[in-house]
Structure formats: structure tokens, C-alpha cells
Amino acid sequence: MNFLQKLFIEKLVVDSFDDPIFTLKLPSIFTYEKIQFSIFLPKLEFYNQLTTLLVIQTSMAAIAGVFMYYFIILPQAKINCNSMSSMTPFLVGFGVVFPFVVLQPIYLINYLSIESLALRMMILALPTVSTLRCLEAMFGFTPRGPKKNLKSYLIYSSCLMGIKFDPKTNDLIPVTVKFIRMQLLTLGRDYVFVVSLMSILKPKDYEFFDVKTHADSLDHSFYELLSWRHLLNNYLVALLLSVSLSQSTLGVSIMYNLVYGYETLEVVRNPILKSTSPSDFWGKRWNILIHQGLKNGVYKPMRQHFSTFLSVLATFIVSGILHEYINYVFFSNFSMILKYKNIYFFGWNGLLILGQHTFGNLKIFRVLNEHLPRCLSSFLVILSALPLAQFFTGDWIKHGYFDHVNVCLPSIVRIDP
């Protein structure tokens, strides 16, 4: 066992709490007994392992970026014509970059025996980002800013949280004290929300309301899919996932801000509480980094030859396939059988967006959007996807993703007498 493997000897998958830092007794409104809550610190070893993995995966993304810049970006610039005129970008992309970034996480997880799903999420940022960077490069839709020079492209391709470019000058945007302050404030806000939601949902196994069929099942009846208990369970888990992804991506982004010295994207922009339509949810608020990659790498190339309907549908199907790969690696210790849940889920959301573009201008929808309170309008948008949301989140609950995330957070635990 070498030094790197020893660093990951602690698996960080069990809530083995040490002594609490604070204990509070509150009177119960139902009984005369007091209820005791204890607050526990997160496991700091998680952050040592996370930082190590971030360095490794950023380095791998930079290596992939060098290949893409010299063998895809530069040749396209020199011939100054459509990327389809040469097969070289596709040979390099599908023959070198794709196998490298897709297989590397599997090898790394096995080599370091990483069991924490929270850490595996960090590892999987490499194939998630780099495959889409490669697609947009092969089809000639890489934004202008990254293509200016090798430095810009390396920063663009190696930053696994997304980097910002000035839309007017196409230059990288240097960080400021004000930007870092806003990042820290948003991180603190999300941290509080995640800890609060986790403390409420974890004792209920992330199903706050009792239901007959668990979230990871494919056996829900039509009635169960539309029951208020099922919908509210899915809503609460979606809210937890949204806030936890916002918190984790912000934390990693701040590391990039400090090391690179440039502004990064806000990857998750409060989609559960502020979305005004399905396209607003997926296009402007939920995982902006992946949205941009899918738009440049799938939608725009498809749109050159096919209708909007087929282009949108293809984009969501590719997203579903990408998430099936993520789940395959993510849950590789659990002998999970692929059931194509993500393809169903993202295919359904693709149909919702197409439905919005087809019927969204009807008077009833315009009136509702103008007069309903923002929070209620957002809830109705999310409600359209909630019946099938368990296809996306069910396996995450079953295999313990949120429990593994809880290891790296302060915990508020009720102590039974």
C-alpha cells in the first residue's frame, strides 16, 4: 500500500459520531419530557481526500485539454472550414479523449478503493465535463474565449466547475474580493439549508411521508405516481439534492477561484424555488455547466441538420445516457442492474420542454405566469416533473448518497432517552 492509498484508507461512509460539540434540551409540545438534540462536527478527513481527488481530476482534465487543443481546436482553426471536413477531430475525440476520461474514473475508484459516493461524485466530474467539452470541440462549437490561446483553453477544460469569460472581450474574468465574498455568503447559506434539510429527512430515510412503494422502485401504480405523499417526498428530495449540489459545487469553485484567480460559473441557481418554466429550469438554473456542454456538444450540431423537436429530444436522451454511465460507475459496488431510469426521466423532461414551446403561448399559461406568486409558479413547474423524479433520485437514496454527504457536514441528531 503506497502513500496515496493510505490517504484513502478511511472510507467515510458511516455516521460514526464522536462526542457532540453541543447538546440542547427542548420541551416537547406533546409530552412533559424534554427532547435532546446533539450537534456533531463533520469528518475533516473527507476534505483531505476531496482536495487530493480534485488535484488528480483537474490534472487529468488538463491532459485531455492539451489533446483537444492541439489535435482538434488548432487543426480546425488552420483549415478554417467546417469541422466535418476532416475526420481527425473525431478520431482523436472518440479514439483517445473519450476512452481516457470515461475509463479513468473506474480505474481510480478501484485503485483507491473509494466507497464514499460523495467522493465518487467529485471523480465523475471529469468524464461529465470533458466528454461534453470534447463533443463541442469536435463539432466546432467551442466558445470563442477558450480558443484564443492554449492558456485559456487549458483553464477552460481543466476547471471542472466551469469558468467565466467576458462576453465582450472573450477574456477570462479575474476574481475580485467582492466576488469571493459573494461566493462565501452563498456557500454559507446553502450549508445551513443542507444541514437543516438533512437533519429533517435523514431520520425518515428521505421519505418524510409514508408511502407503499419506495422511491427506487419501478412498480409505482398510476395512482401512486400522482399521490400527494409521493409528490411531496420527491419535492423534498429534489430540494435537498439541489441545495447540496449548489453547496458542493460552490465549495469546489472557491478552490478554483483562489488557485486560478478567475471567476467560475454558478452551477446551480436555485432551480427548485425560482424556475418559471421547464426550459428556465433546465436551461438557466439546473447544472448550468452541463447545460452549456449539452447545448454546444449535442443540440447545436443536431440543429444544423434536424428540427427543434428532434434536437431537443436527442439532447435529453444523450443527457440520460450520460447519467446512466454516471450511475453505473457511481453505484459500481452495489451490483446495480441498469434499468434506464435516467433515459425515461430526461426523455420525459424533454417532452415537457417541447410541450412548453408548443402550448406555452396559450392565454391560460401567460395569465398564470403573470399573476401567480413566484414561489407557487415555481412549484407548478417542478410539479410537472415530480411524478417521475424518483427515476433520478431513487437509487441515490437507496445506495446512501445523502448519508455519505452527511459525513462531511455538521449533523443535528435527536438523542432518544
CSV table of C-alpha atoms in Angstrom, one decimal:
chain,number,residue,atom,x,y,z
A,1,MET,CA,0.0,0.0,0.0
A,2,ASN,CA,1.6,3.3,-1.1
A,3,PHE,CA,1.2,6.8,0.3
A,4,LEU,CA,-1.8,7.7,-1.9
A,5,GLN,CA,-3.7,4.5,-1.0
A,6,LYS,CA,-3.0,5.1,2.7
A,7,LEU,CA,-4.5,8.6,2.4
A,8,PHE,CA,-7.8,6.9,1.4
A,9,ILE,CA,-7.8,4.1,4.0
A,10,GLU,CA,-10.7,5.7,5.8
A,11,LYS,CA,-13.9,5.0,3.8
A,12,LEU,CA,-16.1,7.8,5.2
A,13,VAL,CA,-19.4,6.0,4.6
A,14,VAL,CA,-20.7,5.5,8.1
A,15,ASP,CA,-22.1,8.1,10.5
A,16,SER,CA,-19.8,7.1,13.5
A,17,PHE,CA,-20.3,10.2,15.6
A,18,ASP,CA,-17.7,11.3,18.1
A,19,ASP,CA,-18.6,13.4,21.2
A,20,PRO,CA,-21.0,16.1,20.4
A,21,ILE,CA,-19.8,19.7,20.5
A,22,PHE,CA,-23.2,20.9,21.8
A,23,THR,CA,-26.3,19.4,23.4
A,24,LEU,CA,-29.6,21.1,23.7
A,25,LYS,CA,-32.7,20.1,25.6
A,26,LEU,CA,-36.1,21.5,24.4
A,27,PRO,CA,-39.6,21.0,25.9
A,28,SER,CA,-41.9,18.8,23.9
A,29,ILE,CA,-45.3,20.3,22.9
A,30,PHE,CA,-46.9,16.8,23.2
A,31,THR,CA,-45.4,15.4,26.4
A,32,TYR,CA,-43.9,16.7,29.6
A,33,GLU,CA,-40.5,15.2,28.7
A,34,LYS,CA,-37.7,17.2,27.2
A,35,ILE,CA,-36.3,16.4,23.7
A,36,GLN,CA,-32.5,16.2,23.5
A,37,PHE,CA,-30.6,17.2,20.3
A,38,SER,CA,-26.9,17.0,19.8
A,39,ILE,CA,-24.7,18.7,17.2
A,40,PHE,CA,-21.7,16.8,15.8
A,41,LEU,CA,-18.8,18.1,13.7
A,42,PRO,CA,-18.1,16.8,10.2
A,43,LYS,CA,-15.3,14.4,9.5
A,44,LEU,CA,-12.4,16.6,8.4
A,45,GLU,CA,-10.6,13.7,6.7
A,46,PHE,CA,-13.3,14.0,4.0
A,47,TYR,CA,-11.9,17.3,2.9
A,48,ASN,CA,-8.3,16.0,2.7
A,49,GLN,CA,-9.5,13.2,0.4
A,50,LEU,CA,-11.6,15.6,-1.6
A,51,THR,CA,-8.8,18.1,-2.2
A,52,THR,CA,-6.5,15.2,-3.3
A,53,LEU,CA,-9.1,14.0,-5.8
A,54,LEU,CA,-9.7,17.5,-7.1
A,55,VAL,CA,-6.0,17.9,-7.9
A,56,ILE,CA,-5.9,14.5,-9.6
A,57,GLN,CA,-9.0,15.0,-11.7
A,58,THR,CA,-8.1,18.6,-12.6
A,59,SER,CA,-4.7,17.3,-13.8
A,60,MET,CA,-6.4,14.6,-15.9
A,61,ALA,CA,-8.8,17.2,-17.4
A,62,ALA,CA,-5.8,19.4,-18.3
A,63,ILE,CA,-4.1,16.5,-20.1
A,64,ALA,CA,-7.3,15.8,-22.0
A,65,GLY,CA,-7.5,19.6,-22.8
A,66,VAL,CA,-4.0,19.5,-24.3
A,67,PHE,CA,-5.0,16.7,-26.7
A,68,MET,CA,-8.2,18.6,-27.6
A,69,TYR,CA,-6.4,21.9,-28.2
A,70,TYR,CA,-3.6,20.6,-30.4
A,71,PHE,CA,-5.4,17.9,-32.3
A,72,ILE,CA,-9.0,19.3,-32.5
A,73,ILE,CA,-9.1,23.1,-31.9
A,74,LEU,CA,-5.9,24.1,-33.7
A,75,PRO,CA,-6.4,21.9,-36.9
A,76,GLN,CA,-10.0,23.4,-37.2
A,77,ALA,CA,-8.6,26.9,-37.0
A,78,LYS,CA,-5.9,26.3,-39.6
A,79,ILE,CA,-8.2,24.7,-42.2
A,80,ASN,CA,-10.8,27.5,-41.5
A,81,CYS,CA,-13.7,25.4,-42.5
A,82,ASN,CA,-16.4,23.2,-41.2
A,83,SER,CA,-15.2,20.6,-38.7
A,84,MET,CA,-16.9,17.8,-40.6
A,85,SER,CA,-14.3,18.4,-43.4
A,86,SER,CA,-11.8,16.3,-41.5
A,87,MET,CA,-12.1,13.1,-39.6
A,88,THR,CA,-9.0,13.8,-37.4
A,89,PRO,CA,-11.1,15.6,-34.7
A,90,PHE,CA,-13.4,12.6,-34.4
A,91,LEU,CA,-10.6,10.1,-34.4
A,92,VAL,CA,-8.8,11.9,-31.6
A,93,GLY,CA,-12.1,12.6,-29.7
A,94,PHE,CA,-13.7,9.2,-29.9
A,95,GLY,CA,-10.5,7.2,-30.1
A,96,VAL,CA,-8.3,9.0,-27.4
A,97,VAL,CA,-10.1,11.5,-25.3
A,98,PHE,CA,-13.4,9.6,-24.7
A,99,PRO,CA,-11.8,6.3,-23.6
A,100,PHE,CA,-9.3,8.2,-21.4
A,101,VAL,CA,-11.9,10.3,-19.5
A,102,VAL,CA,-14.5,7.5,-19.4
A,103,LEU,CA,-12.3,4.7,-18.1
A,104,GLN,CA,-10.0,6.8,-15.8
A,105,PRO,CA,-12.7,7.2,-13.0
A,106,ILE,CA,-13.3,3.4,-13.0
A,107,TYR,CA,-9.6,2.7,-12.5
A,108,LEU,CA,-9.1,5.4,-9.9
A,109,ILE,CA,-12.1,4.3,-7.8
A,110,ASN,CA,-10.8,0.7,-7.8
A,111,TYR,CA,-7.2,1.7,-7.2
A,112,LEU,CA,-8.0,3.8,-4.2
A,113,SER,CA,-11.0,1.6,-3.1
A,114,ILE,CA,-13.2,4.6,-2.8
A,115,GLU,CA,-16.6,3.8,-1.3
A,116,SER,CA,-17.9,7.3,-0.5
A,117,LEU,CA,-20.5,8.3,-3.1
A,118,ALA,CA,-19.8,12.0,-2.3
A,119,LEU,CA,-16.1,11.5,-3.3
A,120,ARG,CA,-17.1,9.5,-6.3
A,121,MET,CA,-19.2,12.5,-7.4
A,122,MET,CA,-16.0,14.5,-7.4
A,123,ILE,CA,-14.2,11.9,-9.5
A,124,LEU,CA,-17.1,11.7,-12.0
A,125,ALA,CA,-16.9,15.5,-12.7
A,126,LEU,CA,-14.0,14.6,-15.1
A,127,PRO,CA,-16.0,12.4,-17.6
A,128,THR,CA,-19.1,14.5,-17.2
A,129,VAL,CA,-17.4,17.8,-18.2
A,130,SER,CA,-14.6,16.5,-20.5
A,131,THR,CA,-16.9,14.4,-22.8
A,132,LEU,CA,-19.1,17.4,-23.4
A,133,ARG,CA,-16.0,19.7,-24.0
A,134,CYS,CA,-14.8,17.1,-26.5
A,135,LEU,CA,-18.1,16.9,-28.3
A,136,GLU,CA,-18.4,20.7,-28.7
A,137,ALA,CA,-14.8,20.8,-29.9
A,138,MET,CA,-15.3,18.0,-32.5
A,139,PHE,CA,-18.3,19.7,-33.9
A,140,GLY,CA,-16.8,23.2,-33.9
A,141,PHE,CA,-18.9,24.8,-31.2
A,142,THR,CA,-16.3,25.6,-28.6
A,143,PRO,CA,-16.9,29.2,-27.5
A,144,ARG,CA,-14.5,31.9,-28.8
A,145,GLY,CA,-12.9,32.8,-25.4
A,146,PRO,CA,-11.3,29.4,-24.7
A,147,LYS,CA,-10.0,29.1,-28.3
A,148,LYS,CA,-7.9,32.3,-28.0
A,149,ASN,CA,-4.8,30.6,-26.8
A,150,LEU,CA,-3.5,27.4,-25.0
A,151,LYS,CA,-3.7,29.1,-21.5
A,152,SER,CA,-7.4,30.0,-22.0
A,153,TYR,CA,-8.3,26.5,-23.2
A,154,LEU,CA,-6.4,24.7,-20.5
A,155,ILE,CA,-8.1,26.7,-17.8
A,156,TYR,CA,-11.5,26.2,-19.6
A,157,SER,CA,-11.0,22.5,-20.0
A,158,SER,CA,-9.4,21.7,-16.6
A,159,CYS,CA,-11.8,23.7,-14.4
A,160,LEU,CA,-14.4,21.1,-13.6
A,161,MET,CA,-16.9,23.7,-12.2
A,162,GLY,CA,-16.9,25.9,-15.3
A,163,ILE,CA,-15.0,29.1,-15.9
A,164,LYS,CA,-16.4,32.5,-17.0
A,165,PHE,CA,-15.3,34.6,-20.0
A,166,ASP,CA,-16.1,38.2,-20.6
A,167,PRO,CA,-18.8,38.2,-23.4
A,168,LYS,CA,-17.4,41.3,-25.0
A,169,THR,CA,-13.6,40.7,-24.9
A,170,ASN,CA,-13.7,36.9,-24.7
A,171,ASP,CA,-11.1,37.1,-21.9
A,172,LEU,CA,-11.1,35.3,-18.6
A,173,ILE,CA,-12.6,37.4,-15.8
A,174,PRO,CA,-10.2,38.0,-12.8
A,175,VAL,CA,-11.7,37.4,-9.3
A,176,THR,CA,-12.3,40.3,-7.0
A,177,VAL,CA,-12.7,40.4,-3.3
A,178,LYS,CA,-16.4,41.2,-3.8
A,179,PHE,CA,-16.8,38.1,-5.9
A,180,ILE,CA,-15.2,35.8,-3.3
A,181,ARG,CA,-17.3,37.4,-0.6
A,182,MET,CA,-20.5,36.6,-2.5
A,183,GLN,CA,-19.3,33.1,-3.1
A,184,LEU,CA,-18.7,32.6,0.6
A,185,LEU,CA,-22.0,34.1,1.6
A,186,THR,CA,-23.9,31.9,-0.8
A,187,LEU,CA,-21.9,28.8,0.4
A,188,GLY,CA,-22.8,29.6,4.0
A,189,ARG,CA,-26.5,30.0,3.1
A,190,ASP,CA,-26.5,26.6,1.3
A,191,TYR,CA,-24.6,25.0,4.1
A,192,VAL,CA,-27.3,26.0,6.6
A,193,PHE,CA,-30.1,24.7,4.3
A,194,VAL,CA,-28.4,21.4,3.6
A,195,VAL,CA,-27.7,20.7,7.3
A,196,SER,CA,-31.3,21.6,8.2
A,197,LEU,CA,-32.9,19.5,5.4
A,198,MET,CA,-30.6,16.6,6.1
A,199,SER,CA,-31.4,16.7,9.8
A,200,ILE,CA,-35.1,16.6,9.0
A,201,LEU,CA,-35.1,14.0,6.2
A,202,LYS,CA,-32.3,11.6,7.3
A,203,PRO,CA,-34.2,10.1,10.3
A,204,LYS,CA,-37.1,9.4,7.9
A,205,ASP,CA,-34.8,7.7,5.3
A,206,TYR,CA,-35.6,10.6,3.0
A,207,GLU,CA,-39.2,9.7,2.7
A,208,PHE,CA,-40.9,12.1,5.0
A,209,PHE,CA,-44.4,10.9,4.2
A,210,ASP,CA,-45.2,7.2,4.4
A,211,VAL,CA,-45.7,5.6,1.0
A,212,LYS,CA,-46.4,2.0,-0.1
A,213,THR,CA,-43.7,1.9,-2.8
A,214,HIS,CA,-40.2,3.1,-2.2
A,215,ALA,CA,-38.5,5.7,-4.4
A,216,ASP,CA,-36.1,3.3,-6.1
A,217,SER,CA,-38.8,1.0,-7.4
A,218,LEU,CA,-40.3,0.9,-10.9
A,219,ASP,CA,-43.5,-0.6,-9.6
A,220,HIS,CA,-45.4,2.6,-8.8
A,221,SER,CA,-49.0,2.5,-9.9
A,222,PHE,CA,-50.5,5.4,-11.8
A,223,TYR,CA,-52.4,6.4,-8.6
A,224,GLU,CA,-49.2,6.3,-6.5
A,225,LEU,CA,-47.3,8.5,-9.1
A,226,LEU,CA,-50.0,11.2,-8.6
A,227,SER,CA,-50.5,10.9,-4.8
A,228,TRP,CA,-49.7,13.9,-2.8
A,229,ARG,CA,-47.4,11.9,-0.4
A,230,HIS,CA,-45.3,10.7,-3.4
A,231,LEU,CA,-45.1,14.1,-5.0
A,232,LEU,CA,-44.1,15.9,-1.7
A,233,ASN,CA,-41.5,13.2,-1.0
A,234,ASN,CA,-40.0,13.8,-4.4
A,235,TYR,CA,-40.2,17.6,-3.9
A,236,LEU,CA,-38.3,17.5,-0.6
A,237,VAL,CA,-35.6,15.2,-2.0
A,238,ALA,CA,-35.2,17.3,-5.1
A,239,LEU,CA,-34.8,20.4,-2.9
A,240,LEU,CA,-32.2,18.6,-0.8
A,241,LEU,CA,-30.3,17.5,-4.0
A,242,SER,CA,-30.5,20.9,-5.5
A,243,VAL,CA,-29.1,22.7,-2.4
A,244,SER,CA,-26.5,20.1,-1.7
A,245,LEU,CA,-25.2,20.3,-5.3
A,246,SER,CA,-25.2,24.1,-5.1
A,247,GLN,CA,-23.2,23.9,-1.8
A,248,SER,CA,-20.7,21.3,-3.0
A,249,THR,CA,-20.1,23.0,-6.4
A,250,LEU,CA,-19.6,26.4,-4.7
A,251,GLY,CA,-17.1,24.9,-2.3
A,252,VAL,CA,-15.0,23.4,-5.1
A,253,SER,CA,-15.4,26.6,-7.2
A,254,ILE,CA,-13.9,28.7,-4.5
A,255,MET,CA,-10.8,26.5,-4.6
A,256,TYR,CA,-10.6,27.2,-8.3
A,257,ASN,CA,-11.1,30.9,-7.7
A,258,LEU,CA,-8.2,31.0,-5.3
A,259,VAL,CA,-5.8,28.9,-7.4
A,260,TYR,CA,-6.7,30.0,-10.9
A,261,GLY,CA,-7.5,33.6,-10.0
A,262,TYR,CA,-10.6,33.7,-12.3
A,263,GLU,CA,-14.3,33.7,-11.8
A,264,THR,CA,-16.3,30.5,-12.1
A,265,LEU,CA,-19.9,29.7,-13.0
A,266,GLU,CA,-22.7,29.5,-10.5
A,267,VAL,CA,-23.6,25.9,-11.4
A,268,VAL,CA,-26.9,25.6,-9.6
A,269,ARG,CA,-29.1,28.7,-9.4
A,270,ASN,CA,-31.9,27.9,-7.0
A,271,PRO,CA,-34.0,26.0,-9.6
A,272,ILE,CA,-36.5,24.5,-7.2
A,273,LEU,CA,-37.7,27.8,-5.8
A,274,LYS,CA,-37.2,30.2,-8.8
A,275,SER,CA,-37.8,28.4,-12.1
A,276,THR,CA,-40.5,30.0,-14.2
A,277,SER,CA,-40.8,27.2,-16.8
A,278,PRO,CA,-39.3,23.8,-17.7
A,279,SER,CA,-36.9,25.5,-20.1
A,280,ASP,CA,-35.9,28.0,-17.5
A,281,PHE,CA,-35.3,25.1,-15.0
A,282,TRP,CA,-33.0,23.1,-17.4
A,283,GLY,CA,-31.5,26.0,-19.4
A,284,LYS,CA,-30.8,28.7,-16.8
A,285,ARG,CA,-30.9,27.2,-13.3
A,286,TRP,CA,-30.1,23.4,-13.0
A,287,ASN,CA,-26.5,22.5,-13.6
A,288,ILE,CA,-25.6,25.3,-16.0
A,289,LEU,CA,-22.2,23.7,-16.7
A,290,ILE,CA,-23.8,20.5,-18.1
A,291,HIS,CA,-26.5,22.6,-19.9
A,292,GLN,CA,-23.9,24.6,-21.8
A,293,GLY,CA,-22.0,21.4,-22.7
A,294,LEU,CA,-25.1,19.7,-24.0
A,295,LYS,CA,-26.1,22.8,-25.9
A,296,ASN,CA,-22.8,23.2,-27.6
A,297,GLY,CA,-22.0,19.5,-28.0
A,298,VAL,CA,-25.4,18.0,-28.9
A,299,TYR,CA,-28.1,20.5,-29.5
A,300,LYS,CA,-26.3,22.9,-31.9
A,301,PRO,CA,-24.8,20.1,-34.1
A,302,MET,CA,-28.2,18.4,-34.3
A,303,ARG,CA,-29.9,21.7,-35.1
A,304,GLN,CA,-27.8,22.1,-38.2
A,305,HIS,CA,-29.5,19.1,-39.8
A,306,PHE,CA,-32.7,18.4,-37.8
A,307,SER,CA,-35.8,20.1,-36.4
A,308,THR,CA,-36.0,21.7,-33.0
A,309,PHE,CA,-38.2,18.7,-31.8
A,310,LEU,CA,-35.6,16.1,-32.7
A,311,SER,CA,-32.7,18.2,-31.5
A,312,VAL,CA,-34.2,18.8,-28.0
A,313,LEU,CA,-35.2,15.2,-27.7
A,314,ALA,CA,-31.8,14.0,-28.8
A,315,THR,CA,-30.2,16.3,-26.2
A,316,PHE,CA,-32.2,14.9,-23.4
A,317,ILE,CA,-31.6,11.4,-24.5
A,318,VAL,CA,-27.8,12.0,-24.6
A,319,SER,CA,-28.2,13.5,-21.1
A,320,GLY,CA,-30.0,10.4,-20.0
A,321,ILE,CA,-27.2,8.1,-21.4
A,322,LEU,CA,-24.6,10.3,-19.7
A,323,HIS,CA,-26.4,9.9,-16.4
A,324,GLU,CA,-26.7,6.1,-16.9
A,325,TYR,CA,-22.9,5.9,-17.2
A,326,ILE,CA,-22.6,8.1,-14.1
A,327,ASN,CA,-24.9,5.7,-12.2
A,328,TYR,CA,-23.1,2.7,-13.5
A,329,VAL,CA,-19.8,4.0,-12.0
A,330,PHE,CA,-21.4,5.7,-9.1
A,331,PHE,CA,-23.1,2.6,-7.8
A,332,SER,CA,-20.5,0.0,-9.0
A,333,ASN,CA,-20.2,-1.5,-5.5
A,334,PHE,CA,-23.9,-2.3,-5.3
A,335,SER,CA,-24.4,-4.7,-8.3
A,336,MET,CA,-27.0,-2.4,-9.7
A,337,ILE,CA,-28.8,-3.5,-12.8
A,338,LEU,CA,-29.3,-0.8,-15.4
A,339,LYS,CA,-33.0,-0.1,-15.9
A,340,TYR,CA,-32.6,3.1,-18.0
A,341,LYS,CA,-34.4,5.2,-15.4
A,342,ASN,CA,-32.4,8.3,-16.3
A,343,ILE,CA,-33.3,7.9,-20.0
A,344,TYR,CA,-37.0,7.8,-19.0
A,345,PHE,CA,-36.7,10.8,-16.7
A,346,PHE,CA,-34.8,13.0,-19.1
A,347,GLY,CA,-36.9,11.9,-22.0
A,348,TRP,CA,-40.0,13.0,-20.1
A,349,ASN,CA,-38.4,16.4,-19.3
A,350,GLY,CA,-37.5,16.8,-23.0
A,351,LEU,CA,-41.2,16.3,-23.8
A,352,LEU,CA,-42.2,18.8,-21.2
A,353,ILE,CA,-39.9,21.4,-22.8
A,354,LEU,CA,-41.3,20.6,-26.3
A,355,GLY,CA,-44.8,20.9,-24.8
A,356,GLN,CA,-43.9,24.3,-23.3
A,357,HIS,CA,-42.7,25.6,-26.7
A,358,THR,CA,-45.9,24.2,-28.4
A,359,PHE,CA,-48.5,25.4,-25.9
A,360,GLY,CA,-46.7,27.9,-23.7
A,361,ASN,CA,-48.2,30.9,-25.6
A,362,LEU,CA,-51.7,30.0,-24.8
A,363,LYS,CA,-53.6,32.6,-22.8
A,364,ILE,CA,-54.1,30.5,-19.7
A,365,PHE,CA,-50.4,29.9,-19.3
A,366,ARG,CA,-49.5,33.5,-19.9
A,367,VAL,CA,-52.1,34.6,-17.3
A,368,LEU,CA,-50.9,32.1,-14.7
A,369,ASN,CA,-47.3,33.1,-15.2
A,370,GLU,CA,-48.1,36.8,-14.8
A,371,HIS,CA,-50.4,36.7,-11.8
A,372,LEU,CA,-49.3,33.7,-9.7
A,373,PRO,CA,-46.8,34.3,-6.9
A,374,ARG,CA,-43.3,33.3,-8.0
A,375,CYS,CA,-43.0,30.6,-5.4
A,376,LEU,CA,-46.3,29.0,-6.5
A,377,SER,CA,-45.4,29.3,-10.2
A,378,SER,CA,-42.1,27.6,-9.5
A,379,PHE,CA,-43.8,24.8,-7.6
A,380,LEU,CA,-46.2,24.1,-10.5
A,381,VAL,CA,-43.1,23.9,-12.9
A,382,ILE,CA,-41.4,21.4,-10.6
A,383,LEU,CA,-44.7,19.5,-10.1
A,384,SER,CA,-44.7,18.7,-13.8
A,385,ALA,CA,-41.6,16.5,-13.3
A,386,LEU,CA,-42.3,15.3,-9.8
A,387,PRO,CA,-44.3,12.1,-10.7
A,388,LEU,CA,-41.2,10.6,-12.3
A,389,ALA,CA,-38.5,12.3,-10.2
A,390,GLN,CA,-37.8,9.1,-8.3
A,391,PHE,CA,-36.3,7.7,-11.5
A,392,PHE,CA,-33.5,10.2,-11.0
A,393,THR,CA,-33.2,10.3,-7.2
A,394,GLY,CA,-34.4,6.9,-6.1
A,395,ASP,CA,-31.1,5.0,-6.4
A,396,TRP,CA,-29.3,7.9,-4.8
A,397,ILE,CA,-31.4,7.4,-1.7
A,398,LYS,CA,-31.3,3.6,-1.8
A,399,HIS,CA,-27.5,3.4,-2.0
A,400,GLY,CA,-26.7,6.1,0.5
A,401,TYR,CA,-25.5,9.1,-1.4
A,402,PHE,CA,-27.1,11.6,1.1
A,403,ASP,CA,-25.8,9.6,4.0
A,404,HIS,CA,-22.3,9.8,2.6
A,405,VAL,CA,-22.7,13.6,2.1
A,406,ASN,CA,-23.9,13.8,5.7
A,407,VAL,CA,-20.4,12.6,6.8
A,408,CYS,CA,-18.8,15.9,5.6
A,409,LEU,CA,-21.5,18.1,7.2
A,410,PRO,CA,-22.3,19.1,10.8
A,411,SER,CA,-25.2,17.0,12.0
A,412,ILE,CA,-28.1,17.7,14.3
A,413,VAL,CA,-29.2,14.4,15.8
A,414,ARG,CA,-32.1,13.8,18.1
A,415,ILE,CA,-31.0,11.6,21.0
A,416,ASP,CA,-33.7,9.3,22.4
A,417,PRO,CA,-33.6,8.7,26.1
